[in-house]
JSON list of C-alpha atoms in Angstrom, two decimals:
[
{"chain": "A", "resi": 1, "resn": "MET", "atom": "CA", "xyz": [-38.56, -30.74, 29.80]},
{"chain": "A", "resi": 2, "resn": "ARG", "atom": "CA", "xyz": [-36.40, -32.21, 26.99]},
{"chain": "A", "resi": 3, "resn": "GLN", "atom": "CA", "xyz": [-37.42, -29.44, 24.70]},
{"chain": "A", "resi": 4, "resn": "LEU", "atom": "CA", "xyz": [-36.92, -26.69, 27.37]},
{"chain": "A", "resi": 5, "resn": "HIS", "atom": "CA", "xyz": [-33.04, -28.08, 27.57]},
{"chain": "A", "resi": 6, "resn": "LEU", "atom": "CA", "xyz": [-32.86, -28.08, 23.72]},
{"chain": "A", "resi": 7, "resn": "ILE", "atom": "CA", "xyz": [-34.15, -24.57, 23.55]},
{"chain": "A", "resi": 8, "resn": "LEU", "atom": "CA", "xyz": [-31.70, -23.36, 26.07]},
{"chain": "A", "resi": 9, "resn": "LEU", "atom": "CA", "xyz": [-28.81, -25.03, 24.53]},
{"chain": "A", "resi": 10, "resn": "ILE", "atom": "CA", "xyz": [-29.59, -23.57, 21.30]},
{"chain": "A", "resi": 11, "resn": "PHE", "atom": "CA", "xyz": [-30.00, -20.10, 22.96]},
{"chain": "A", "resi": 12, "resn": "LEU", "atom": "CA", "xyz": [-26.52, -20.57, 24.49]},
{"chain": "A", "resi": 13, "resn": "LEU", "atom": "CA", "xyz": [-25.02, -21.50, 21.19]},
{"chain": "A", "resi": 14, "resn": "ILE", "atom": "CA", "xyz": [-26.33, -18.29, 19.47]},
{"chain": "A", "resi": 15, "resn": "LEU", "atom": "CA", "xyz": [-25.17, -16.27, 22.31]},
{"chain": "A", "resi": 16, "resn": "THR", "atom": "CA", "xyz": [-21.75, -17.75, 22.11]},
{"chain": "A", "resi": 17, "resn": "GLY", "atom": "CA", "xyz": [-21.49, -17.28, 18.45]},
{"chain": "A", "resi": 18, "resn": "CYS", "atom": "CA", "xyz": [-22.56, -13.59, 18.94]},
{"chain": "A", "resi": 19, "resn": "ALA", "atom": "CA", "xyz": [-20.04, -13.00, 21.67]},
{"chain": "A", "resi": 20, "resn": "GLN", "atom": "CA", "xyz": [-17.13, -14.68, 19.66]},
{"chain": "A", "resi": 21, "resn": "GLN", "atom": "CA", "xyz": [-18.07, -12.09, 16.56]},
{"chain": "A", "resi": 22, "resn": "LEU", "atom": "CA", "xyz": [-17.50, -8.92, 18.75]},
{"chain": "A", "resi": 23, "resn": "PRO", "atom": "CA", "xyz": [-13.87, -9.15, 19.05]},
{"chain": "A", "resi": 24, "resn": "GLN", "atom": "CA", "xyz": [-13.29, -9.52, 15.50]},
{"chain": "A", "resi": 25, "resn": "GLN", "atom": "CA", "xyz": [-14.61, -6.11, 14.71]},
{"chain": "A", "resi": 26, "resn": "ASN", "atom": "CA", "xyz": [-12.41, -4.71, 17.69]},
{"chain": "A", "resi": 27, "resn": "VAL", "atom": "CA", "xyz": [-9.26, -6.72, 16.00]},
{"chain": "A", "resi": 28, "resn": "ALA", "atom": "CA", "xyz": [-10.48, -5.13, 12.44]},
{"chain": "A", "resi": 29, "resn": "GLN", "atom": "CA", "xyz": [-10.24, -1.60, 13.90]},
{"chain": "A", "resi": 30, "resn": "ASP", "atom": "CA", "xyz": [-6.98, -2.51, 15.76]},
{"chain": "A", "resi": 31, "resn": "TRP", "atom": "CA", "xyz": [-4.88, -3.45, 12.88]},
{"chain": "A", "resi": 32, "resn": "GLN", "atom": "CA", "xyz": [-5.76, -0.43, 11.09]},
{"chain": "A", "resi": 33, "resn": "SER", "atom": "CA", "xyz": [-4.77, 1.83, 13.87]},
{"chain": "A", "resi": 34, "resn": "ARG", "atom": "CA", "xyz": [-1.40, -0.12, 14.65]},
{"chain": "A", "resi": 35, "resn": "LEU", "atom": "CA", "xyz": [-0.66, 0.04, 10.76]},
{"chain": "A", "resi": 36, "resn": "LYS", "atom": "CA", "xyz": [-1.10, 3.90, 10.95]},
{"chain": "A", "resi": 37, "resn": "GLN", "atom": "CA", "xyz": [1.38, 4.10, 13.74]},
{"chain": "A", "resi": 38, "resn": "GLN", "atom": "CA", "xyz": [4.22, 2.16, 11.74]},
{"chain": "A", "resi": 39, "resn": "LYS", "atom": "CA", "xyz": [6.71, 4.89, 10.75]},
{"chain": "A", "resi": 40, "resn": "ASN", "atom": "CA", "xyz": [9.71, 2.58, 9.66]},
{"chain": "A", "resi": 41, "resn": "TRP", "atom": "CA", "xyz": [8.79, -0.17, 7.16]},
{"chain": "A", "resi": 42, "resn": "GLN", "atom": "CA", "xyz": [10.19, -1.72, 4.06]},
{"chain": "A", "resi": 43, "resn": "ALA", "atom": "CA", "xyz": [8.35, -3.16, 1.14]},
{"chain": "A", "resi": 44, "resn": "ARG", "atom": "CA", "xyz": [9.87, -5.21, -1.77]},
{"chain": "A", "resi": 45, "resn": "GLY", "atom": "CA", "xyz": [8.16, -6.30, -5.13]},
{"chain": "A", "resi": 46, "resn": "LYS", "atom": "CA", "xyz": [7.61, -5.56, -8.60]},
{"chain": "A", "resi": 47, "resn": "LEU", "atom": "CA", "xyz": [6.18, -2.84, -10.68]},
{"chain": "A", "resi": 48, "resn": "ALA", "atom": "CA", "xyz": [4.95, -2.75, -14.18]},
{"chain": "A", "resi": 49, "resn": "PHE", "atom": "CA", "xyz": [4.28, 0.71, -16.00]},
{"chain": "A", "resi": 50, "resn": "ILE", "atom": "CA", "xyz": [1.68, 0.28, -18.75]},
{"chain": "A", "resi": 51, "resn": "ALA", "atom": "CA", "xyz": [1.28, 3.22, -21.20]},
{"chain": "A", "resi": 52, "resn": "PRO", "atom": "CA", "xyz": [0.00, 3.53, -24.81]},
{"chain": "A", "resi": 53, "resn": "ASP", "atom": "CA", "xyz": [3.48, 3.90, -26.03]},
{"chain": "A", "resi": 54, "resn": "ASN", "atom": "CA", "xyz": [5.77, 2.46, -23.48]},
{"chain": "A", "resi": 55, "resn": "ARG", "atom": "CA", "xyz": [5.96, -0.79, -21.22]},
{"chain": "A", "resi": 56, "resn": "GLN", "atom": "CA", "xyz": [8.44, -0.98, -18.44]},
{"chain": "A", "resi": 57, "resn": "SER", "atom": "CA", "xyz": [8.78, -3.27, -15.39]},
{"chain": "A", "resi": 58, "resn": "ALA", "atom": "CA", "xyz": [11.16, -3.10, -12.49]},
{"chain": "A", "resi": 59, "resn": "ASN", "atom": "CA", "xyz": [11.89, -4.51, -9.16]},
{"chain": "A", "resi": 60, "resn": "PHE", "atom": "CA", "xyz": [11.50, -2.08, -6.09]},
{"chain": "A", "resi": 61, "resn": "ASN", "atom": "CA", "xyz": [12.82, -1.61, -2.69]},
{"chain": "A", "resi": 62, "resn": "TRP", "atom": "CA", "xyz": [10.56, 0.79, -0.86]},
{"chain": "A", "resi": 63, "resn": "TYR", "atom": "CA", "xyz": [11.35, 2.39, 2.54]},
{"chain": "A", "resi": 64, "resn": "LEU", "atom": "CA", "xyz": [9.65, 4.43, 4.93]},
{"chain": "A", "resi": 65, "resn": "LYS", "atom": "CA", "xyz": [11.58, 5.82, 7.95]},
{"chain": "A", "resi": 66, "resn": "GLU", "atom": "CA", "xyz": [10.14, 8.64, 9.83]},
{"chain": "A", "resi": 67, "resn": "ASP", "atom": "CA", "xyz": [7.93, 9.81, 7.02]},
{"chain": "A", "resi": 68, "resn": "LYS", "atom": "CA", "xyz": [10.78, 10.08, 4.74]},
{"chain": "A", "resi": 69, "resn": "GLN", "atom": "CA", "xyz": [10.92, 7.79, 1.64]},
{"chain": "A", "resi": 70, "resn": "ASN", "atom": "CA", "xyz": [13.57, 5.89, 0.04]},
{"chain": "A", "resi": 71, "resn": "LEU", "atom": "CA", "xyz": [13.02, 4.15, -3.48]},
{"chain": "A", "resi": 72, "resn": "ILE", "atom": "CA", "xyz": [15.22, 2.13, -5.47]},
{"chain": "A", "resi": 73, "resn": "LEU", "atom": "CA", "xyz": [14.05, 0.72, -8.75]},
{"chain": "A", "resi": 74, "resn": "THR", "atom": "CA", "xyz": [16.14, -2.16, -10.30]},
{"chain": "A", "resi": 75, "resn": "SER", "atom": "CA", "xyz": [15.85, -3.95, -13.75]},
{"chain": "A", "resi": 76, "resn": "PHE", "atom": "CA", "xyz": [14.97, -7.69, -13.50]},
{"chain": "A", "resi": 77, "resn": "VAL", "atom": "CA", "xyz": [19.05, -8.37, -14.13]},
{"chain": "A", "resi": 78, "resn": "GLY", "atom": "CA", "xyz": [19.92, -6.21, -11.21]},
{"chain": "A", "resi": 79, "resn": "THR", "atom": "CA", "xyz": [20.83, -3.21, -12.91]},
{"chain": "A", "resi": 80, "resn": "ARG", "atom": "CA", "xyz": [19.72, 0.08, -10.93]},
{"chain": "A", "resi": 81, "resn": "ILE", "atom": "CA", "xyz": [17.39, 2.26, -12.78]},
{"chain": "A", "resi": 82, "resn": "PHE", "atom": "CA", "xyz": [17.10, 5.00, -10.27]},
{"chain": "A", "resi": 83, "resn": "GLU", "atom": "CA", "xyz": [17.38, 5.65, -6.40]},
{"chain": "A", "resi": 84, "resn": "LEU", "atom": "CA", "xyz": [15.08, 8.33, -4.67]},
{"chain": "A", "resi": 85, "resn": "GLU", "atom": "CA", "xyz": [15.76, 9.56, -1.18]},
{"chain": "A", "resi": 86, "resn": "GLU", "atom": "CA", "xyz": [13.80, 12.21, 0.56]},
{"chain": "A", "resi": 87, "resn": "LEU", "atom": "CA", "xyz": [15.63, 14.61, 2.97]},
{"chain": "A", "resi": 88, "resn": "ASP", "atom": "CA", "xyz": [14.24, 17.18, 5.24]},
{"chain": "A", "resi": 89, "resn": "THR", "atom": "CA", "xyz": [14.27, 19.97, 2.71]},
{"chain": "A", "resi": 90, "resn": "HIS", "atom": "CA", "xyz": [14.23, 18.29, -0.58]},
{"chain": "A", "resi": 91, "resn": "SER", "atom": "CA", "xyz": [14.25, 15.02, -2.51]},
{"chain": "A", "resi": 92, "resn": "GLU", "atom": "CA", "xyz": [17.46, 13.61, -4.44]},
{"chain": "A", "resi": 93, "resn": "LEU", "atom": "CA", "xyz": [17.08, 11.18, -7.42]},
{"chain": "A", "resi": 94, "resn": "THR", "atom": "CA", "xyz": [20.23, 9.40, -8.51]},
{"chain": "A", "resi": 95, "resn": "PHE", "atom": "CA", "xyz": [19.64, 8.58, -12.32]},
{"chain": "A", "resi": 96, "resn": "GLU", "atom": "CA", "xyz": [22.33, 7.80, -14.73]},
{"chain": "A", "resi": 97, "resn": "ASP", "atom": "CA", "xyz": [24.99, 8.45, -12.43]},
{"chain": "A", "resi": 98, "resn": "ASN", "atom": "CA", "xyz": [23.82, 11.80, -11.69]},
{"chain": "A", "resi": 99, "resn": "VAL", "atom": "CA", "xyz": [22.28, 13.34, -8.53]},
{"chain": "A", "resi": 100, "resn": "HIS", "atom": "CA", "xyz": [19.16, 15.42, -9.15]},
{"chain": "A", "resi": 101, "resn": "LYS", "atom": "CA", "xyz": [17.33, 17.64, -6.53]},
{"chain": "A", "resi": 102, "resn": "GLY", "atom": "CA", "xyz": [13.84, 18.76, -6.49]},
{"chain": "A", "resi": 103, "resn": "MET", "atom": "CA", "xyz": [11.00, 19.64, -3.97]},
{"chain": "A", "resi": 104, "resn": "ASP", "atom": "CA", "xyz": [8.59, 17.14, -4.99]},
{"chain": "A", "resi": 105, "resn": "SER", "atom": "CA", "xyz": [9.39, 13.41, -5.15]},
{"chain": "A", "resi": 106, "resn": "SER", "atom": "CA", "xyz": [6.77, 12.60, -7.83]},
{"chain": "A", "resi": 107, "resn": "ASP", "atom": "CA", "xyz": [7.57, 15.29, -10.16]},
{"chain": "A", "resi": 108, "resn": "LEU", "atom": "CA", "xyz": [11.37, 14.39, -9.75]},
{"chain": "A", "resi": 109, "resn": "VAL", "atom": "CA", "xyz": [10.57, 10.62, -10.96]},
{"chain": "A", "resi": 110, "resn": "LYS", "atom": "CA", "xyz": [8.40, 11.76, -13.67]},
{"chain": "A", "resi": 111, "resn": "ARG", "atom": "CA", "xyz": [10.80, 14.42, -15.04]},
{"chain": "A", "resi": 112, "resn": "LEU", "atom": "CA", "xyz": [13.86, 12.34, -15.12]},
{"chain": "A", "resi": 113, "resn": "SER", "atom": "CA", "xyz": [12.62, 8.87, -15.81]},
{"chain": "A", "resi": 114, "resn": "GLY", "atom": "CA", "xyz": [9.33, 9.50, -17.39]},
{"chain": "A", "resi": 115, "resn": "LEU", "atom": "CA", "xyz": [7.38, 7.13, -14.90]},
{"chain": "A", "resi": 116, "resn": "SER", "atom": "CA", "xyz": [4.28, 8.64, -13.60]},
{"chain": "A", "resi": 117, "resn": "LEU", "atom": "CA", "xyz": [4.01, 7.42, -9.99]},
{"chain": "A", "resi": 118, "resn": "PRO", "atom": "CA", "xyz": [2.35, 9.01, -7.03]},
{"chain": "A", "resi": 119, "resn": "VAL", "atom": "CA", "xyz": [5.42, 8.85, -4.87]},
{"chain": "A", "resi": 120, "resn": "ASN", "atom": "CA", "xyz": [4.22, 11.53, -2.51]},
{"chain": "A", "resi": 121, "resn": "GLN", "atom": "CA", "xyz": [1.24, 9.68, -1.42]},
{"chain": "A", "resi": 122, "resn": "ALA", "atom": "CA", "xyz": [2.87, 6.14, -1.45]},
{"chain": "A", "resi": 123, "resn": "PRO", "atom": "CA", "xyz": [2.91, 5.65, 2.33]},
{"chain": "A", "resi": 124, "resn": "GLN", "atom": "CA", "xyz": [-0.87, 5.81, 2.27]},
{"chain": "A", "resi": 125, "resn": "TRP", "atom": "CA", "xyz": [-1.64, 3.99, -1.04]},
{"chain": "A", "resi": 126, "resn": "LEU", "atom": "CA", "xyz": [1.20, 1.35, -0.57]},
{"chain": "A", "resi": 127, "resn": "THR", "atom": "CA", "xyz": [-0.28, 0.10, 2.85]},
{"chain": "A", "resi": 128, "resn": "GLY", "atom": "CA", "xyz": [-3.82, 0.32, 1.93]},
{"chain": "A", "resi": 129, "resn": "LEU", "atom": "CA", "xyz": [-4.67, 3.47, 4.11]},
{"chain": "A", "resi": 130, "resn": "VAL", "atom": "CA", "xyz": [-5.62, 5.82, 1.50]},
{"chain": "A", "resi": 131, "resn": "GLU", "atom": "CA", "xyz": [-7.92, 8.66, 2.84]},
{"chain": "A", "resi": 132, "resn": "ALA", "atom": "CA", "xyz": [-10.24, 9.32, -0.04]},
{"chain": "A", "resi": 133, "resn": "PRO", "atom": "CA", "xyz": [-13.88, 10.45, 0.02]},
{"chain": "A", "resi": 134, "resn": "ALA", "atom": "CA", "xyz": [-14.40, 7.98, -2.99]},
{"chain": "A", "resi": 135, "resn": "SER", "atom": "CA", "xyz": [-13.58, 4.75, -1.60]},
{"chain": "A", "resi": 136, "resn": "GLU", "atom": "CA", "xyz": [-15.11, 1.14, -1.25]},
{"chain": "A", "resi": 137, "resn": "LEU", "atom": "CA", "xyz": [-14.36, -1.16, 1.55]},
{"chain": "A", "resi": 138, "resn": "ASP", "atom": "CA", "xyz": [-14.65, -5.16, 1.56]},
{"chain": "A", "resi": 139, "resn": "ASN", "atom": "CA", "xyz": [-16.42, -7.12, 4.33]},
{"chain": "A", "resi": 140, "resn": "LEU", "atom": "CA", "xyz": [-13.20, -7.00, 6.52]},
{"chain": "A", "resi": 141, "resn": "GLY", "atom": "CA", "xyz": [-12.86, -3.14, 6.44]},
{"chain": "A", "resi": 142, "resn": "ARG", "atom": "CA", "xyz": [-10.06, -3.23, 4.10]},
{"chain": "A", "resi": 143, "resn": "ILE", "atom": "CA", "xyz": [-10.21, -0.66, 1.03]},
{"chain": "A", "resi": 144, "resn": "SER", "atom": "CA", "xyz": [-10.85, -2.33, -2.42]},
{"chain": "A", "resi": 145, "resn": "ASN", "atom": "CA", "xyz": [-11.17, 0.61, -4.54]},
{"chain": "A", "resi": 146, "resn": "ALA", "atom": "CA", "xyz": [-10.16, 4.38, -4.05]},
{"chain": "A", "resi": 147, "resn": "GLN", "atom": "CA", "xyz": [-9.69, 7.52, -5.85]},
{"chain": "A", "resi": 148, "resn": "TRP", "atom": "CA", "xyz": [-7.88, 10.65, -4.99]},
{"chain": "A", "resi": 149, "resn": "GLN", "atom": "CA", "xyz": [-6.23, 13.67, -6.68]},
{"chain": "A", "resi": 150, "resn": "SER", "atom": "CA", "xyz": [-2.53, 14.30, -6.12]},
{"chain": "A", "resi": 151, "resn": "PRO", "atom": "CA", "xyz": [-1.07, 17.81, -5.33]},
{"chain": "A", "resi": 152, "resn": "SER", "atom": "CA", "xyz": [-0.34, 18.28, -9.14]},
{"chain": "A", "resi": 153, "resn": "GLY", "atom": "CA", "xyz": [-3.96, 17.57, -10.22]},
{"chain": "A", "resi": 154, "resn": "ARG", "atom": "CA", "xyz": [-3.72, 14.14, -11.43]},
{"chain": "A", "resi": 155, "resn": "VAL", "atom": "CA", "xyz": [-6.53, 11.91, -10.55]},
{"chain": "A", "resi": 156, "resn": "TRP", "atom": "CA", "xyz": [-5.39, 8.19, -9.26]},
{"chain": "A", "resi": 157, "resn": "GLN", "atom": "CA", "xyz": [-7.75, 5.33, -9.17]},
{"chain": "A", "resi": 158, "resn": "ILE", "atom": "CA", "xyz": [-6.57, 2.21, -7.04]},
{"chain": "A", "resi": 159, "resn": "THR", "atom": "CA", "xyz": [-7.78, -1.08, -6.97]},
{"chain": "A", "resi": 160, "resn": "TYR", "atom": "CA", "xyz": [-6.61, -3.59, -4.12]},
{"chain": "A", "resi": 161, "resn": "GLN", "atom": "CA", "xyz": [-6.72, -7.16, -5.59]},
{"chain": "A", "resi": 162, "resn": "GLN", "atom": "CA", "xyz": [-5.26, -9.03, -2.78]},
{"chain": "A", "resi": 163, "resn": "TYR", "atom": "CA", "xyz": [-4.22, -8.64, 0.70]},
{"chain": "A", "resi": 164, "resn": "LYS", "atom": "CA", "xyz": [-2.28, -10.75, 3.24]},
{"chain": "A", "resi": 165, "resn": "MET", "atom": "CA", "xyz": [-2.10, -10.92, 7.13]},
{"chain": "A", "resi": 166, "resn": "GLN", "atom": "CA", "xyz": [1.13, -10.24, 8.54]},
{"chain": "A", "resi": 167, "resn": "ASP", "atom": "CA", "xyz": [2.13, -9.23, 12.26]},
{"chain": "A", "resi": 168, "resn": "GLY", "atom": "CA", "xyz": [-1.63, -9.19, 12.93]},
{"chain": "A", "resi": 169, "resn": "MET", "atom": "CA", "xyz": [-2.16, -6.40, 9.96]},
{"chain": "A", "resi": 170, "resn": "TRP", "atom": "CA", "xyz": [-3.76, -6.68, 6.65]},
{"chain": "A", "resi": 171, "resn": "LEU", "atom": "CA", "xyz": [-1.05, -5.70, 4.06]},
{"chain": "A", "resi": 172, "resn": "PRO", "atom": "CA", "xyz": [-1.64, -5.32, 0.36]},
{"chain": "A", "resi": 173, "resn": "SER", "atom": "CA", "xyz": [0.01, -7.67, -1.68]},
{"chain": "A", "resi": 174, "resn": "ARG", "atom": "CA", "xyz": [-1.29, -6.90, -5.13]},
{"chain": "A", "resi": 175, "resn": "MET", "atom": "CA", "xyz": [-2.74, -3.65, -6.61]},
{"chain": "A", "resi": 176, "resn": "LYS", "atom": "CA", "xyz": [-3.43, -1.40, -9.63]},
{"chain": "A", "resi": 177, "resn": "LEU", "atom": "CA", "xyz": [-2.81, 2.20, -9.93]},
{"chain": "A", "resi": 178, "resn": "SER", "atom": "CA", "xyz": [-4.59, 4.13, -12.98]},
{"chain": "A", "resi": 179, "resn": "SER", "atom": "CA", "xyz": [-4.60, 7.36, -14.15]},
{"chain": "A", "resi": 180, "resn": "THR", "atom": "CA", "xyz": [-4.95, 9.13, -17.62]},
{"chain": "A", "resi": 181, "resn": "ASN", "atom": "CA", "xyz": [-3.19, 6.70, -20.10]},
{"chain": "A", "resi": 182, "resn": "ILE", "atom": "CA", "xyz": [-1.37, 5.01, -17.56]},
{"chain": "A", "resi": 183, "resn": "GLU", "atom": "CA", "xyz": [-1.42, 1.80, -15.52]},
{"chain": "A", "resi": 184, "resn": "VAL", "atom": "CA", "xyz": [0.82, 0.61, -12.72]},
{"chain": "A", "resi": 185, "resn": "LYS", "atom": "CA", "xyz": [0.72, -2.90, -11.44]},
{"chain": "A", "resi": 186, "resn": "VAL", "atom": "CA", "xyz": [2.23, -3.61, -7.98]},
{"chain": "A", "resi": 187, "resn": "LEU", "atom": "CA", "xyz": [3.18, -6.73, -6.63]},
{"chain": "A", "resi": 188, "resn": "ILE", "atom": "CA", "xyz": [4.56, -6.75, -3.15]},
{"chain": "A", "resi": 189, "resn": "THR", "atom": "CA", "xyz": [6.41, -9.76, -2.39]},
{"chain": "A", "resi": 190, "resn": "SER", "atom": "CA", "xyz": [7.50, -8.93, 1.24]},
{"chain": "A", "resi": 191, "resn": "TRP", "atom": "CA", "xyz": [6.97, -6.32, 4.04]},
{"chain": "A", "resi": 192, "resn": "GLN", "atom": "CA", "xyz": [9.17, -5.73, 6.85]},
{"chain": "A", "resi": 193, "resn": "PHE", "atom": "CA", "xyz": [8.49, -3.39, 10.03]},
{"chain": "A", "resi": 194, "resn": "LYS", "atom": "CA", "xyz": [11.26, -1.93, 12.26]}
]
């Protein structure tokens, strides 16, 4: 009789353990769908651009408001390097006190500052929601590596090195982007959702 009670107790513990793991899968799927619904956010942090003949670093303040981006890069002493603003019909980049207009944000940044950065796809890669056929997930369903091609034809590889949980969502806090002859290291120090 004592063995029967022990067997029943073990069986109940196993069932309890299994029952507690099912909601974790639902939570994992839930945070991704909640993050995809976020249309207004702000990310702050640091960028490091590394190329064979050039190394630059900057602080960034990156906003998304209803699918329109605003990116401000500043030096470590606070001097504004440039500000990019996406409007309904075009993008504007303020660089060296001049406003430049263009249809493609990534091209505008590259042409005026010399920095290669896939700005157009930033709402996806910055939040860890890259939709790419060549992507790997970790055991929590977060992207660890992904590769995609930008509209200009440049192939980008991203490695997510660290995530943090905020507002019930897993958000990237450290990542590395690489393409031919360029590497961009990104450290996100804060996220805000509105």
